[in-house]
Every structure is written in C-alpha cells, then in structure tokens.
Short mmCIF file of C-alpha atoms in Angstrom, two decimals:
data_model
loop_
_atom_site.label_atom_id
_atom_site.label_comp_id
_atom_site.label_asym_id
_atom_site.label_seq_id
_atom_site.Cartn_x
_atom_site.Cartn_y
_atom_site.Cartn_z
CA MET A 191 88.25 237.04 64.77
CA SER A 192 91.36 236.27 65.33
CA ASP A 193 93.80 238.56 67.98
CA LEU A 194 95.43 239.98 64.91
CA VAL A 195 92.49 241.41 63.41
CA LEU A 196 90.86 242.46 66.34
CA HIS A 197 94.15 243.89 67.85
CA ALA A 198 97.10 244.40 65.22
CA PRO A 199 95.74 248.26 64.64
CA LEU A 200 96.46 249.22 68.76
CA ILE A 201 100.06 248.42 68.48
CA GLY A 202 101.51 251.55 69.48
CA THR A 203 98.46 253.11 70.22
CA PRO A 204 98.21 254.81 74.11
CA ARG A 205 96.27 253.50 76.76
CA SER A 206 95.62 250.62 74.02
CA ARG A 207 95.44 248.24 76.84
CA ALA A 208 92.61 249.32 77.88
CA ARG A 209 91.42 248.92 74.37
CA LEU A 210 91.60 245.15 73.84
CA ASN A 211 89.02 242.53 73.86
CA THR A 212 88.78 239.87 76.81
CA PRO A 213 89.78 237.68 77.96
CA VAL A 214 93.16 238.48 76.63
CA LEU A 215 97.01 237.25 77.95
CA ILE A 216 99.43 239.70 78.38
CA VAL A 217 102.80 240.00 78.80
CA ASP A 218 104.64 242.89 80.68
CA ILE A 219 106.97 243.85 78.64
CA GLU A 220 109.64 245.01 81.43
CA ALA A 221 108.78 243.08 83.76
CA LEU A 222 109.53 239.93 81.81
CA ASP A 223 113.36 241.54 80.54
CA ARG A 224 114.08 242.42 84.20
CA ASN A 225 112.80 238.34 84.87
CA ILE A 226 115.13 237.28 82.15
CA ALA A 227 118.54 239.63 83.43
CA ALA A 228 117.43 238.78 86.84
CA MET A 229 117.56 234.93 86.37
CA GLN A 230 120.67 234.73 83.97
CA ALA A 231 122.47 236.79 86.90
CA ARG A 232 121.81 234.57 89.17
CA ALA A 233 123.22 231.22 87.13
CA ASN A 234 126.37 233.46 85.87
CA ALA A 235 127.31 235.06 89.55
CA ALA A 236 127.74 230.83 90.67
CA GLY A 237 129.22 229.60 87.39
CA LYS A 238 126.43 228.16 85.57
CA ALA A 239 124.89 227.80 82.53
CA LEU A 240 121.05 228.15 82.17
CA ARG A 241 118.90 226.77 79.83
CA PRO A 242 115.31 227.48 80.55
CA HIS A 243 112.35 225.66 80.44
CA ALA A 244 110.54 226.71 76.99
CA LYS A 245 107.22 224.19 78.27
CA THR A 246 106.18 227.54 80.31
CA HIS A 247 106.04 230.32 77.60
CA LYS A 248 106.01 228.48 74.17
CA SER A 249 107.33 230.97 72.34
CA VAL A 250 110.16 231.43 70.14
CA ASP A 251 110.33 235.49 70.83
CA ILE A 252 110.94 234.67 74.49
CA ALA A 253 113.49 231.60 73.41
CA ARG A 254 115.14 234.58 71.66
CA ARG A 255 115.31 237.11 74.24
CA GLN A 256 116.28 234.43 77.17
CA ILE A 257 119.47 233.31 74.68
CA ALA A 258 120.40 237.09 73.70
CA ALA A 259 121.06 237.52 77.64
CA GLY A 260 123.08 234.38 78.08
CA ALA A 261 120.92 231.42 77.76
CA VAL A 262 122.64 228.19 76.54
CA GLY A 263 119.27 227.35 74.79
CA GLN A 264 115.85 226.03 75.72
CA CYS A 265 114.53 222.83 77.41
CA CYS A 266 111.10 221.80 75.95
CA ALA A 267 108.91 218.89 77.61
CA LYS A 268 107.81 217.67 74.38
CA LEU A 269 109.37 216.79 70.64
CA GLY A 270 106.64 218.81 69.27
CA GLU A 271 108.18 222.07 70.73
CA ALA A 272 111.69 221.05 70.05
CA GLU A 273 110.09 221.01 66.59
CA VAL A 274 108.70 224.18 66.63
CA LEU A 275 111.65 226.17 68.38
CA HIS A 276 114.30 224.41 65.97
CA ASP A 277 112.34 225.87 63.03
CA GLY A 278 112.15 229.33 64.79
CA GLY A 279 115.87 229.57 64.39
CA ILE A 280 116.67 228.10 67.71
CA ALA A 281 119.58 226.28 69.26
CA GLY A 282 120.71 224.59 72.09
CA LEU A 283 117.65 222.42 72.94
CA LEU A 284 117.16 219.66 75.57
CA ILE A 285 113.99 217.76 75.57
CA THR A 286 113.07 216.83 78.85
CA SER A 287 110.85 214.03 78.77
CA PRO A 288 111.58 210.34 76.91
CA VAL A 289 110.82 209.93 73.69
CA ALA A 290 109.98 206.33 73.03
CA ALA A 291 106.63 206.08 70.82
CA PRO A 292 107.87 204.75 67.30
CA GLY A 293 106.58 207.67 65.18
CA ALA A 294 108.14 209.85 67.23
CA ILE A 295 111.54 208.24 67.87
CA VAL A 296 111.59 208.86 63.81
CA ARG A 297 110.58 212.60 63.90
CA LEU A 298 113.26 212.69 66.69
CA ALA A 299 116.17 210.91 64.46
CA ALA A 300 115.16 213.42 61.84
CA LEU A 301 115.21 216.87 63.95
CA ALA A 302 118.65 215.60 65.06
CA ALA A 303 120.09 215.58 61.89
CA ARG A 304 118.62 219.07 61.18
CA ALA A 305 119.82 220.16 64.79
CA PRO A 306 123.66 218.73 65.54
CA ASP A 307 123.84 220.33 69.19
CA LEU A 308 120.15 219.04 69.97
CA MET A 309 120.10 216.63 73.14
CA ALA A 310 117.33 214.28 74.55
CA VAL A 311 116.73 212.23 77.63
CA VAL A 312 116.56 208.74 77.61
CA ASP A 313 115.47 206.23 80.63
CA HIS A 314 115.09 202.74 79.08
CA PRO A 315 117.87 200.85 77.23
CA ASP A 316 115.48 199.27 74.84
CA VAL A 317 114.08 202.56 74.07
CA ALA A 318 118.09 203.97 73.80
CA ASP A 319 118.61 201.26 71.11
CA ARG A 320 115.47 202.06 69.05
CA ILE A 321 116.79 205.67 69.13
CA ASP A 322 119.79 204.54 68.25
CA ALA A 323 118.80 201.82 64.99
CA ALA A 324 116.22 205.12 64.18
CA LEU A 325 119.56 207.29 63.76
CA GLY A 326 121.50 204.66 61.97
CA ASP A 327 118.50 203.82 59.12
CA THR A 328 120.05 204.53 56.13
CA GLU A 329 116.78 205.03 54.32
CA ALA A 330 115.19 207.23 56.88
CA ASP A 331 115.92 211.47 57.39
CA GLY A 332 117.82 210.81 60.21
CA ALA A 333 120.66 208.74 58.79
CA GLY A 334 124.22 209.64 59.46
CA ALA A 335 123.02 211.80 62.48
CA ARG A 336 124.00 211.06 65.82
CA LEU A 337 122.15 212.34 69.31
CA SER A 338 123.88 213.28 72.61
CA VAL A 339 121.74 211.96 75.09
CA LEU A 340 121.36 212.53 79.02
CA ILE A 341 120.19 209.74 81.57
CA ASP A 342 117.16 210.93 83.30
CA ILE A 343 117.41 210.08 86.81
CA ASP A 344 113.89 209.00 88.94
CA PRO A 345 114.02 211.67 92.01
CA GLY A 346 111.37 209.66 93.50
CA ILE A 347 108.42 211.15 91.54
CA ARG A 348 108.03 207.58 89.29
CA ARG A 349 107.27 209.78 86.54
CA THR A 350 109.99 209.49 84.59
CA GLY A 351 113.83 208.21 85.03
CA VAL A 352 115.71 205.41 86.00
CA ALA A 353 114.85 203.93 89.65
CA SER A 354 118.42 203.11 90.79
CA PRO A 355 122.34 203.87 90.50
CA GLU A 356 122.22 200.39 89.03
CA ALA A 357 119.75 201.00 86.37
CA ALA A 358 121.82 204.13 85.54
CA VAL A 359 125.07 203.00 85.26
CA ALA A 360 123.63 199.92 83.18
CA LEU A 361 121.99 202.43 81.00
CA ALA A 362 124.83 204.28 80.43
CA ASP A 363 126.98 200.95 79.31
CA ARG A 364 124.13 200.54 76.57
CA VAL A 365 124.47 203.76 75.25
CA ALA A 366 128.71 203.81 75.13
CA SER A 367 127.73 201.00 73.14
CA SER A 368 125.63 202.23 70.36
CA ALA A 369 126.93 203.30 67.29
CA ASN A 370 124.95 207.05 67.07
CA LEU A 371 124.23 208.18 70.94
CA ILE A 372 126.95 209.81 72.87
CA LEU A 373 126.63 210.06 76.52
CA CYS A 374 126.95 213.79 77.71
CA GLY A 375 125.64 213.28 81.27
CA VAL A 376 122.46 213.47 83.60
CA GLN A 377 119.59 215.04 84.45
CA PHE A 378 117.49 215.80 87.70
CA TYR A 379 114.35 217.54 88.31
CA CYS A 380 112.94 217.81 91.53
CA GLY A 381 109.51 218.77 90.45
CA MET A 382 107.93 217.70 93.75
CA GLN A 383 110.11 220.08 96.16
CA GLN A 384 109.50 223.12 93.50
CA HIS A 385 106.51 224.73 95.47
CA ILE A 386 106.98 223.90 99.00
CA GLU A 387 106.43 226.85 100.50
CA ASP A 388 108.51 227.68 102.97
CA TYR A 389 112.22 227.94 102.01
CA ALA A 390 114.01 225.97 104.79
CA ALA A 391 111.66 222.62 104.29
CA ARG A 392 112.08 222.93 100.66
CA ARG A 393 116.12 223.36 101.21
CA ASP A 394 116.24 220.45 103.22
CA ALA A 395 114.37 218.50 100.98
CA ILE A 396 116.69 219.35 98.12
CA ALA A 397 119.48 218.74 99.75
CA GLU A 398 118.92 215.02 100.89
CA ARG A 399 117.63 214.61 96.86
CA THR A 400 120.80 216.30 95.94
CA SER A 401 122.59 213.59 97.84
CA TYR A 402 120.93 210.71 96.55
CA LEU A 403 121.60 212.61 92.87
CA GLN A 404 125.54 212.46 93.93
CA THR A 405 125.95 208.67 94.08
CA VAL A 406 124.33 208.28 91.21
CA ILE A 407 127.15 210.21 89.69
CA ALA A 408 129.92 208.55 91.57
CA ALA A 409 128.31 205.28 90.16
CA LEU A 410 128.39 206.28 86.71
CA GLU A 411 131.78 207.71 87.15
CA ALA A 412 133.15 204.97 88.65
CA ALA A 413 132.20 202.70 85.99
CA GLY A 414 134.25 204.74 83.45
CA HIS A 415 131.10 207.04 82.32
CA ARG A 416 131.80 210.72 82.06
CA VAL A 417 129.46 213.10 83.55
CA ASP A 418 129.87 216.52 81.81
CA ILE A 419 126.37 217.64 82.23
CA VAL A 420 124.25 217.64 85.47
CA SER A 421 121.05 219.59 84.05
CA GLY A 422 117.47 219.77 86.08
CA SER A 423 116.34 222.28 89.11
CA GLY A 424 113.59 225.03 88.55
CA THR A 425 112.16 228.17 89.63
CA GLY A 426 111.26 226.43 93.42
CA THR A 427 114.90 225.24 94.03
CA HIS A 428 117.08 227.53 91.67
CA SER A 429 118.43 229.18 94.74
CA ILE A 430 119.37 226.38 96.50
CA ASP A 431 120.62 224.51 93.80
CA LEU A 432 122.83 227.29 92.54
CA ASP A 433 123.98 227.42 96.21
CA LEU A 434 124.58 223.54 96.32
CA GLY A 435 126.57 223.61 92.97
CA VAL A 436 126.03 219.90 91.97
CA PHE A 437 124.24 221.08 88.84
CA THR A 438 126.04 222.26 85.51
CA GLU A 439 123.19 224.23 84.53
CA VAL A 440 119.54 225.11 85.49
CA GLN A 441 116.08 224.18 83.38
CA ALA A 442 113.86 226.90 85.25
CA GLY A 443 111.24 228.17 83.35
CA SER A 444 108.20 230.11 85.15
CA TYR A 445 110.66 232.87 86.42
CA VAL A 446 109.91 234.55 83.54
CA PHE A 447 106.61 234.81 84.23
CA MET A 448 105.95 234.50 88.12
CA ASP A 449 102.20 232.81 88.45
CA ARG A 450 100.44 232.28 92.19
CA GLN A 451 101.99 229.37 93.25
CA TYR A 452 105.42 230.46 92.73
CA LEU A 453 104.69 233.94 94.26
CA ASP A 454 103.56 231.59 97.18
CA CYS A 455 107.04 230.47 98.09
CA ASP A 456 109.76 231.94 99.62
CA LEU A 457 112.16 231.26 96.63
CA ASP A 458 115.45 232.27 98.46
CA GLY A 459 114.98 232.42 102.24
CA THR A 460 114.60 236.15 101.60
CA ALA A 461 110.80 236.20 101.81
CA THR A 462 110.70 238.82 98.96
CA PRO A 463 109.69 238.03 95.33
CA PRO A 464 113.09 238.32 93.24
CA PHE A 465 111.28 238.12 90.21
CA SER A 466 108.27 240.02 89.01
CA THR A 467 105.00 239.29 88.00
CA ALA A 468 104.82 239.46 84.05
CA LEU A 469 102.05 237.54 82.83
CA PHE A 470 98.27 238.88 83.47
CA VAL A 471 94.61 237.28 81.81
CA ASP A 472 92.63 240.72 81.36
CA ALA A 473 89.24 240.48 81.67
CA ARG A 474 86.03 242.52 82.00
CA VAL A 475 83.13 242.83 84.40
CA VAL A 476 80.13 241.89 82.13
CA SER A 477 77.24 241.84 85.31
CA ALA A 478 76.80 243.32 88.62
CA ASN A 479 73.62 242.70 89.82
CA HIS A 480 74.53 242.15 93.59
CA HIS A 481 75.56 243.52 96.05
CA GLY A 482 78.92 241.49 97.00
CA LEU A 483 79.07 239.85 93.71
CA VAL A 484 80.35 240.56 90.10
CA THR A 485 80.92 238.32 87.03
CA ILE A 486 83.81 238.70 84.81
CA ASP A 487 84.34 236.95 81.09
CA ALA A 488 87.01 234.66 82.08
CA GLY A 489 86.12 231.02 83.34
CA PHE A 490 87.60 227.57 82.74
CA LYS A 491 88.43 227.93 79.46
CA SER A 492 90.65 231.38 80.19
CA LEU A 493 92.62 230.49 82.99
CA SER A 494 94.13 227.18 84.59
CA THR A 495 92.18 225.23 86.96
CA ASP A 496 95.11 222.78 88.33
CA GLY A 497 97.03 226.02 90.65
CA GLY A 498 93.71 227.13 92.75
CA SER A 499 92.58 230.17 92.15
CA ALA A 500 93.35 233.64 90.33
CA THR A 501 94.22 236.91 92.07
CA VAL A 502 93.21 240.04 91.29
CA ALA A 503 96.48 242.31 90.10
CA CYS A 504 94.30 245.70 89.69
CA GLY A 505 90.63 246.65 88.93
CA ALA A 506 89.42 245.85 91.85
CA PRO A 507 90.10 245.75 96.12
CA ALA A 508 93.11 244.13 96.87
CA ASP A 509 91.23 241.72 99.25
CA THR A 510 88.54 240.67 96.51
CA ARG A 511 87.97 236.72 96.27
CA PHE A 512 87.82 234.93 92.39
CA ALA A 513 85.89 232.00 92.30
CA PHE A 514 85.18 229.61 88.85
CA MET A 515 81.71 230.35 87.77
CA GLY A 516 81.70 228.13 84.49
CA ASP A 517 83.26 227.98 81.21
CA GLU A 518 83.17 231.63 80.25
CA HIS A 519 82.74 233.01 83.56
CA ALA A 520 84.03 233.60 87.15
CA ALA A 521 83.07 235.80 90.17
CA LEU A 522 84.78 238.54 91.68
CA ILE A 523 83.41 238.40 95.14
CA GLY A 524 83.68 240.80 97.86
CA ALA A 525 81.72 243.53 100.43
CA GLY A 526 80.20 246.16 98.03
CA ILE A 527 81.81 245.16 95.15
CA GLY A 528 78.44 245.37 93.08
CA ALA A 529 78.20 248.95 93.80
CA ALA A 530 82.27 249.77 93.02
CA LEU A 531 82.05 247.78 89.46
CA ALA A 532 80.21 248.23 86.32
CA PRO A 533 79.65 246.09 83.68
CA GLY A 534 82.48 247.19 81.02
CA ASP A 535 84.98 247.89 83.93
CA PRO A 536 88.27 246.23 83.11
CA ILE A 537 90.27 243.42 85.72
CA SER A 538 93.89 242.37 85.80
CA LEU A 539 94.45 238.40 86.72
CA THR A 540 97.59 236.81 88.59
CA VAL A 541 97.47 233.38 86.71
CA PRO A 542 97.17 229.95 89.02
CA HIS A 543 99.96 228.06 87.01
CA CYS A 544 101.41 229.71 84.08
CA ASP A 545 102.14 226.80 81.80
CA PRO A 546 98.93 225.47 81.68
CA THR A 547 97.19 229.04 81.18
CA VAL A 548 99.46 229.96 78.23
CA ASN A 549 98.52 227.07 76.04
CA LEU A 550 95.02 228.06 76.71
CA TYR A 551 95.69 231.13 74.18
CA ASP A 552 96.99 231.65 70.98
CA HIS A 553 99.24 235.04 71.26
CA TYR A 554 100.34 236.96 73.71
CA HIS A 555 99.23 240.78 73.76
CA VAL A 556 102.63 242.69 74.93
CA VAL A 557 102.40 245.59 76.98
CA SER A 558 104.46 248.24 78.17
CA GLY A 559 102.76 250.27 80.54
CA ASP A 560 99.20 251.03 79.17
CA ALA A 561 99.88 250.63 75.52
CA LEU A 562 100.14 247.47 73.49
CA VAL A 563 103.78 247.06 71.74
CA ALA A 564 103.49 243.77 70.07
CA ILE A 565 101.92 240.20 69.59
CA TRP A 566 103.85 237.42 69.93
CA PRO A 567 102.43 234.17 68.87
CA VAL A 568 102.23 231.00 71.39
CA SER A 569 104.42 229.18 68.76
CA ALA A 570 104.62 225.90 70.12
CA ARG A 571 100.58 225.85 71.61
CA GLY A 572 99.32 222.51 71.58
CA ARG A 573 102.52 220.93 70.65
CA ALA A 574 102.41 217.88 73.15
CA ARG A 575 103.64 215.16 70.79
#
C-alpha cells in the first residue's frame, strides 16, 4: 500500500507522527528551514552564491525552498536528476558529473534546448566535441541550443576531472573553438576532505588543495580564458572555502539534513554544529524478548550502510547502540532495554549517510512537532542515469 494511501488522511492531525506506518522517512520542517536559512546567510555574508546539491534531497519541493531563500539554482549529480528538477520548474541547474554516454549526450542536448541556463561539466576534449556535435545536429531535439560548461578539475580523487593545469588549458582551447559550447569557469570538489573530523586538519588539507586550484585558474587565465565561475565546496568545507574566498559559488548539499557523518565533524571550528538534524527514519520495536536487546523494523533496506551505524535520536536511552540485523531489522542494544521497551514502541533514528538513505524511499513525511503536515515525493529517486 502506498504512502499516500496509508498516510495522507493523517495530514494535519495532532500527534499523527506516532501513527505512521514504519519504517518511514521523516523531515522536520522547522529544522529544514533553519538549515536552509543558515547556509544561505553564510554564503550571503561572504558575498558568494549558493547552488545547493540536489543529489542529497532529490526533491523539487526542497529545491523550491532553497531557491526561495536565495539559492541561484541547484546542482545535480546525474542528468536524470536535472531532467526531473527542470520539469518541476527549477532553474539554474548544473550537472556536476561528466555526461559521456552517446544516449545521454543526446538527452543533454535536448535538455539544453529546454533549459537555456543549464550548465554541465566536461573533463575530456573528445566528450566536449561529442556534446558540441549533438547541439549542432539540425535533426535532433537539441538543435540550435548552446550549453554553458565548466571544466571539471580533479582535486586528487582520480574520479573525474582534468589531471593537470596543462590538460585544463587544452580542454578550454577545445571548448573555445567549438560552435555550441560556452566556457564559463571551473568546478573543483574536494570530496576526500569533506569528512575530516578535526577542523584544523581539514582546513590545512583544503588550503593545500585550494593552492593547486589557483594554479589551474592562473594557467587558464594566462592562456586567455575567462574563469567567471569557480564552483565547488561542500557541507564539510563550506566554512573554510567561504573564508578562503576562491570559490564564487558553494555546492553544499547535506547541510539541509545533517547526517551522522557530518554531525561527527567540527564544521566551522566552534565544536558546535551550525545546522540541525532534520532527517530521520522512524521505526518501531517489533520484538523485545531479551534483557539487553530489542529488534526494530528498519534494516539494510531502510538505512544506508556505507556511513556506519545509525544513532537513536529519541525513543531509547542515549547510550543505546544500533546494529544491523539483516534486510528488515536492526538491534538496539543496552542494559535493561528489553524491559524498558515493548513491541510497538516508536524509535527515531539519525541516519548514517543522508544521500543514499533518501534514495531508498518514495516520499518524505514532513512533520512539525508531532504532527504530519505534508507528504513530498522524492522526485528524482532512482534517477541514476
């Protein structure tokens, strides 16, 4: 039975959160809006643009709230996410992963024709040529469109991006000579540094990588290329990057929810999280037959596993330990917990890693206090291509 059939009748009913069928993905609307406002204020104070990453939330509804607060658009990890957000009325989209497959390039050209402010990254001259040709194909849906592109620079991950200043210049030369591509700047995302827990160590690492970025920018400018946009950063390094001042726009995404991985990090050197936990998975005790352990109805299918364990937000003692017990179940472990909790008792969990957890669900159940106030679709769920 679908979420809407099960839960839409509960919208607006007092204490309706406790009546939701579990496991269920929860968004605290007040915490969400505080986080959106707080990150926007930080970007504004630094005089930088905020283009949040929609790979975190995959939601037209959340993207609208971010843009209403002042964001210049949204980043999308995949072309499919960008298609969904554009169809939902979201402008200012940047596709942050290279689009290289032949069929995807045709779709990219078609989207560029529908979304004139679309941007995408490129990291290889041959792919730039293929995109240029698709945009120039007079018999295709993208005929007559032009596409703004950023050169993706590898920060040392070896995942995507040009590998040297010389390669960046060669790619920029190729883009500049194309008929249908417009070079607007560069992208530089230091993913490996985002979760360094110690602030000072993270700042040192980012300062070193930013120095490298500046050498690439200098090489591009020396070769006659304008670098108007420098896009990158993330939740883990936003404070450092805003202070260093090289980026013109920030791509942070997870700040809207704050998962356990980022809660473990000192994000701005204050040792106090600047954003609130807004995303939860609500579950229930389904078995309580042992003194030190109870079983809940949220397992591998309900929570991401790449970020370690979930933690209990409420419903059990703060020192309760969480352990996966299979596809459908997990254990809550603690002295006397089997006597303290009974089957049917509600448990709220802070998720280990928000992005892949969100992709497990069809809908957000939006709550204010203890009441369900809305159900939003995870609009781009599963759009991995």
